[in-house]
Amino acid sequence: MQVQVFPDLEALSHKAATLFVNLSRNCAASRGRFTVVLSGGSTPKILYSFLGSDLYQRSVDWHHVHFFWADERCVPIVHEESNFKLVFDLLLSKISLPHGNIHRIKGEEGPEKGAQDYEDRIRKFFKESGFPVFDFIILGVGKDGHTASLFPGSISLKEETRLAVPVYMEEMKIHRITLTLPVLNNADHIVFLAAGSAKADVIKEILGKRKEQYPAGLVSPVHGNLIWMLDREASSKLSKKD
């Protein structure tokens, strides 16, 4: 695991975009495709905007890039809380990408049906019965330590066979669909993006001795690389030992 600290979210996002470009080239050259899992939330917005801008988009052969999502709310794709809409507005609408390269979660079909449909399509794409190996997964972390739609105390954290499961958030009365921990942990490269002082306490916990208490702390690749990219505020409570 690597921990990288940047002056601000913009500098962090530039580094993440450069990593995206480099991995896309390497994977396209070696395997003929680049499989990426994206997340929602406010932190990756600048990254997605960068990738869709003239600064970066011409550095990627988008025909080799396949986009998946870490989680989704069970809302229509035009809903303001849709993770797909966020990525579409900032990135997908700005690039030339084959429609078949977009593998979204159909949250509008409902939690159970949407989760099973997503799992079936992932298995069909990777053509294997075990857990798929995504090239690159971009994750965020909430103030409670959740990542994707894997929340503290959720039964979904114990899932060992399914690729995608429905999640119900009682406090917010909202249904979601999320990839499971075994899928995340089977990736080749995982990067967490975290910014802002509101994340400092949980970052200290996750990167310290209490990581098992938080879903984000349970993300530990079995064979891949894990990078935490933090801005100065999010890293403010870390010591050199951490």
Short mmCIF file of C-alpha atoms in Angstrom, two decimals:
data_model
loop_
_atom_site.label_atom_id
_atom_site.label_comp_id
_atom_site.label_asym_id
_atom_site.label_seq_id
_atom_site.Cartn_x
_atom_site.Cartn_y
_atom_site.Cartn_z
CA MET A 1 0.00 0.00 0.00
CA GLN A 2 1.16 3.51 -0.83
CA VAL A 3 0.00 6.77 0.71
CA GLN A 4 0.50 9.87 -1.42
CA VAL A 5 -0.22 13.39 -0.16
CA PHE A 6 -0.88 16.39 -2.43
CA PRO A 7 -1.30 20.12 -1.75
CA ASP A 8 -4.94 20.16 -2.85
CA LEU A 9 -7.65 18.26 -4.70
CA GLU A 10 -6.62 19.68 -8.07
CA ALA A 11 -3.05 18.39 -7.75
CA LEU A 12 -4.39 15.05 -6.52
CA SER A 13 -6.73 14.83 -9.50
CA HIS A 14 -3.94 15.58 -11.97
CA LYS A 15 -1.92 12.71 -10.52
CA ALA A 16 -4.90 10.35 -10.68
CA ALA A 17 -5.54 11.36 -14.30
CA THR A 18 -1.91 10.68 -15.20
CA LEU A 19 -2.18 7.26 -13.56
CA PHE A 20 -5.35 6.57 -15.55
CA VAL A 21 -3.63 7.49 -18.82
CA ASN A 22 -0.55 5.38 -18.11
CA LEU A 23 -2.52 2.33 -17.04
CA SER A 24 -4.83 2.64 -20.05
CA ARG A 25 -1.86 2.57 -22.40
CA ASN A 26 -0.19 -0.37 -20.65
CA CYS A 27 -3.36 -2.46 -20.47
CA ALA A 28 -4.42 -1.69 -24.03
CA ALA A 29 -0.98 -2.71 -25.27
CA SER A 30 -0.81 -5.92 -23.25
CA ARG A 31 -4.45 -7.07 -23.19
CA GLY A 32 -6.22 -5.04 -25.82
CA ARG A 33 -8.56 -3.41 -23.30
CA PHE A 34 -8.63 -1.36 -20.11
CA THR A 35 -11.37 -2.11 -17.57
CA VAL A 36 -12.14 0.68 -15.12
CA VAL A 37 -14.55 0.86 -12.17
CA LEU A 38 -15.73 4.38 -11.29
CA SER A 39 -17.31 5.82 -8.16
CA GLY A 40 -19.67 8.68 -7.45
CA GLY A 41 -19.35 11.41 -4.86
CA SER A 42 -17.84 14.88 -4.97
CA THR A 43 -14.13 14.01 -4.74
CA PRO A 44 -13.65 12.40 -8.21
CA LYS A 45 -15.53 15.15 -10.06
CA ILE A 46 -12.36 17.08 -10.93
CA LEU A 47 -10.67 13.87 -12.08
CA TYR A 48 -13.54 13.08 -14.43
CA SER A 49 -13.53 16.65 -15.73
CA PHE A 50 -9.79 16.47 -16.37
CA LEU A 51 -10.11 13.20 -18.29
CA GLY A 52 -12.84 14.71 -20.44
CA SER A 53 -10.82 17.84 -21.17
CA ASP A 54 -8.39 18.53 -24.01
CA LEU A 55 -5.56 18.19 -21.50
CA TYR A 56 -6.02 14.43 -21.12
CA GLN A 57 -8.68 12.97 -23.41
CA ARG A 58 -6.43 12.86 -26.46
CA SER A 59 -3.89 10.81 -24.49
CA VAL A 60 -6.29 7.88 -24.16
CA ASP A 61 -7.48 5.48 -26.85
CA TRP A 62 -11.05 5.37 -25.56
CA HIS A 63 -12.08 2.52 -27.85
CA HIS A 64 -10.07 0.22 -25.56
CA VAL A 65 -11.60 1.57 -22.32
CA HIS A 66 -14.53 -0.22 -20.67
CA PHE A 67 -16.32 1.63 -17.87
CA PHE A 68 -18.03 -0.07 -14.93
CA TRP A 69 -19.39 1.39 -11.67
CA ALA A 70 -18.60 0.50 -8.07
CA ASP A 71 -22.14 1.27 -6.94
CA GLU A 72 -25.33 3.01 -7.91
CA ARG A 73 -28.49 4.37 -6.35
CA CYS A 74 -31.77 2.86 -7.47
CA VAL A 75 -32.89 5.97 -9.31
CA PRO A 76 -33.47 6.86 -12.99
CA ILE A 77 -30.31 7.64 -14.97
CA VAL A 78 -31.40 11.29 -15.29
CA HIS A 79 -31.70 11.68 -11.50
CA GLU A 80 -29.28 14.15 -9.92
CA GLU A 81 -28.07 11.46 -7.48
CA SER A 82 -27.27 8.94 -10.21
CA ASN A 83 -23.60 8.00 -10.27
CA PHE A 84 -23.94 7.25 -13.96
CA LYS A 85 -25.27 10.75 -14.66
CA LEU A 86 -22.35 12.31 -12.79
CA VAL A 87 -19.81 10.45 -14.92
CA PHE A 88 -21.79 10.99 -18.12
CA ASP A 89 -22.04 14.74 -17.63
CA LEU A 90 -18.36 15.24 -16.77
CA LEU A 91 -16.64 12.59 -18.89
CA LEU A 92 -18.63 10.25 -21.12
CA SER A 93 -20.41 13.06 -22.95
CA LYS A 94 -17.03 14.61 -23.78
CA ILE A 95 -15.29 11.63 -25.39
CA SER A 96 -15.74 9.32 -28.36
CA LEU A 97 -16.61 5.99 -26.79
CA PRO A 98 -18.44 2.96 -28.24
CA HIS A 99 -21.80 2.48 -26.54
CA GLY A 100 -20.86 -1.14 -25.79
CA ASN A 101 -17.98 0.06 -23.63
CA ILE A 102 -20.36 1.48 -21.03
CA HIS A 103 -21.40 -1.13 -18.47
CA ARG A 104 -23.60 0.77 -16.06
CA ILE A 105 -25.62 -0.53 -13.14
CA LYS A 106 -29.32 -0.41 -14.02
CA GLY A 107 -30.50 0.88 -10.67
CA GLU A 108 -33.84 1.93 -12.12
CA GLU A 109 -34.74 -1.76 -12.44
CA GLY A 110 -34.78 -2.14 -8.67
CA PRO A 111 -32.20 -3.44 -6.18
CA GLU A 112 -32.55 -7.20 -6.64
CA LYS A 113 -33.05 -7.27 -10.39
CA GLY A 114 -30.49 -4.54 -10.96
CA ALA A 115 -27.84 -6.34 -8.89
CA GLN A 116 -28.40 -9.68 -10.62
CA ASP A 117 -28.38 -8.06 -14.05
CA TYR A 118 -25.09 -6.29 -13.29
CA GLU A 119 -23.49 -9.49 -12.03
CA ASP A 120 -24.66 -11.43 -15.09
CA ARG A 121 -23.25 -8.83 -17.46
CA ILE A 122 -19.91 -8.70 -15.65
CA ARG A 123 -19.58 -12.49 -15.85
CA LYS A 124 -20.50 -12.42 -19.54
CA PHE A 125 -17.92 -9.72 -20.23
CA PHE A 126 -15.04 -11.41 -18.39
CA LYS A 127 -16.10 -14.91 -19.45
CA GLU A 128 -15.05 -16.54 -16.18
CA SER A 129 -16.84 -18.12 -13.25
CA GLY A 130 -14.67 -16.68 -10.48
CA PHE A 131 -14.16 -13.09 -9.48
CA PRO A 132 -13.23 -10.74 -12.32
CA VAL A 133 -9.92 -8.89 -12.36
CA PHE A 134 -10.56 -5.22 -13.07
CA ASP A 135 -7.55 -3.26 -14.22
CA PHE A 136 -8.31 -0.11 -12.23
CA ILE A 137 -10.84 0.72 -9.50
CA ILE A 138 -11.37 4.28 -8.29
CA LEU A 139 -12.92 4.52 -4.84
CA GLY A 140 -13.84 7.19 -2.33
CA VAL A 141 -14.36 7.05 1.41
CA GLY A 142 -17.13 8.54 3.52
CA LYS A 143 -16.78 10.14 6.93
CA ASP A 144 -18.16 6.89 8.40
CA GLY A 145 -15.55 4.82 6.57
CA HIS A 146 -17.85 3.42 3.90
CA THR A 147 -16.72 2.90 0.34
CA ALA A 148 -18.83 2.16 -2.74
CA SER A 149 -22.14 1.26 -1.00
CA LEU A 150 -20.45 -0.93 1.59
CA PHE A 151 -21.41 0.57 4.95
CA PRO A 152 -20.24 -0.20 8.50
CA GLY A 153 -22.17 -3.12 9.96
CA SER A 154 -23.81 -4.04 6.66
CA ILE A 155 -24.48 -7.71 5.93
CA SER A 156 -23.08 -7.10 2.44
CA LEU A 157 -19.58 -6.98 3.98
CA LYS A 158 -19.83 -10.71 4.62
CA GLU A 159 -20.71 -11.62 1.03
CA GLU A 160 -18.21 -14.15 -0.36
CA THR A 161 -19.72 -15.40 -3.62
CA ARG A 162 -21.79 -12.72 -5.35
CA LEU A 163 -20.29 -9.94 -7.47
CA ALA A 164 -23.02 -7.37 -6.85
CA VAL A 165 -25.64 -7.10 -4.12
CA PRO A 166 -28.55 -4.84 -3.21
CA VAL A 167 -28.16 -2.53 -0.23
CA TYR A 168 -30.86 -0.73 1.73
CA MET A 169 -29.94 2.34 3.79
CA GLU A 170 -32.51 2.54 6.56
CA GLU A 171 -31.49 6.03 7.71
CA MET A 172 -31.98 7.54 4.25
CA LYS A 173 -34.69 5.14 3.07
CA ILE A 174 -32.85 4.49 -0.17
CA HIS A 175 -31.94 1.36 -2.12
CA ARG A 176 -28.53 0.94 -3.73
CA ILE A 177 -26.51 -1.68 -5.60
CA THR A 178 -22.83 -2.28 -4.93
CA LEU A 179 -19.91 -4.43 -5.96
CA THR A 180 -18.79 -6.73 -3.17
CA LEU A 181 -15.49 -6.76 -1.28
CA PRO A 182 -14.11 -9.87 -3.04
CA VAL A 183 -14.56 -8.10 -6.39
CA LEU A 184 -12.81 -4.96 -5.20
CA ASN A 185 -9.98 -6.95 -3.65
CA ASN A 186 -9.38 -8.90 -6.85
CA ALA A 187 -8.42 -5.82 -8.88
CA ASP A 188 -4.95 -5.12 -10.26
CA HIS A 189 -4.91 -1.47 -9.19
CA ILE A 190 -7.07 0.35 -6.64
CA VAL A 191 -6.86 4.02 -5.79
CA PHE A 192 -8.71 5.81 -3.00
CA LEU A 193 -9.27 9.53 -3.50
CA ALA A 194 -9.93 11.53 -0.33
CA ALA A 195 -9.97 15.27 0.21
CA GLY A 196 -11.02 17.72 2.90
CA SER A 197 -10.62 18.05 6.65
CA ALA A 198 -13.92 16.21 7.24
CA LYS A 199 -12.17 12.99 6.17
CA ALA A 200 -9.09 13.45 8.38
CA ASP A 201 -10.36 11.50 11.40
CA VAL A 202 -11.51 8.43 9.49
CA ILE A 203 -8.36 8.45 7.34
CA LYS A 204 -6.31 8.37 10.53
CA GLU A 205 -8.33 5.38 11.73
CA ILE A 206 -8.22 3.45 8.47
CA LEU A 207 -4.51 3.92 7.90
CA GLY A 208 -3.79 3.20 11.54
CA LYS A 209 -4.52 0.15 13.67
CA ARG A 210 -8.33 0.14 13.43
CA LYS A 211 -8.83 -0.30 9.70
CA GLU A 212 -10.84 -3.53 10.10
CA GLN A 213 -13.66 -1.53 11.67
CA TYR A 214 -14.30 0.34 8.43
CA PRO A 215 -15.37 -1.03 5.03
CA ALA A 216 -12.74 1.10 3.28
CA GLY A 217 -10.13 -0.48 5.55
CA LEU A 218 -11.20 -3.93 4.37
CA VAL A 219 -10.14 -3.10 0.82
CA SER A 220 -6.85 -4.96 0.57
CA PRO A 221 -5.97 -6.36 -2.87
CA VAL A 222 -5.04 -10.03 -2.90
CA HIS A 223 -2.55 -9.56 -5.74
CA GLY A 224 -2.78 -5.93 -6.86
CA ASN A 225 -1.65 -2.46 -5.82
CA LEU A 226 -3.41 -0.08 -3.45
CA ILE A 227 -2.80 3.67 -3.39
CA TRP A 228 -4.38 6.24 -1.10
CA MET A 229 -4.25 9.70 -2.70
CA LEU A 230 -4.96 12.40 -0.12
CA ASP A 231 -4.96 16.15 -0.14
CA ARG A 232 -3.19 17.97 2.68
CA GLU A 233 -6.38 18.49 4.70
CA ALA A 234 -7.44 14.83 4.55
CA SER A 235 -3.95 13.77 5.68
CA SER A 236 -3.68 16.40 8.43
CA LYS A 237 -4.02 13.92 11.32
CA LEU A 238 -1.60 11.31 9.98
CA SER A 239 1.83 10.89 11.51
CA LYS A 240 4.91 9.79 9.59
CA LYS A 241 4.44 6.36 11.16
CA ASP A 242 0.94 6.12 9.67
#
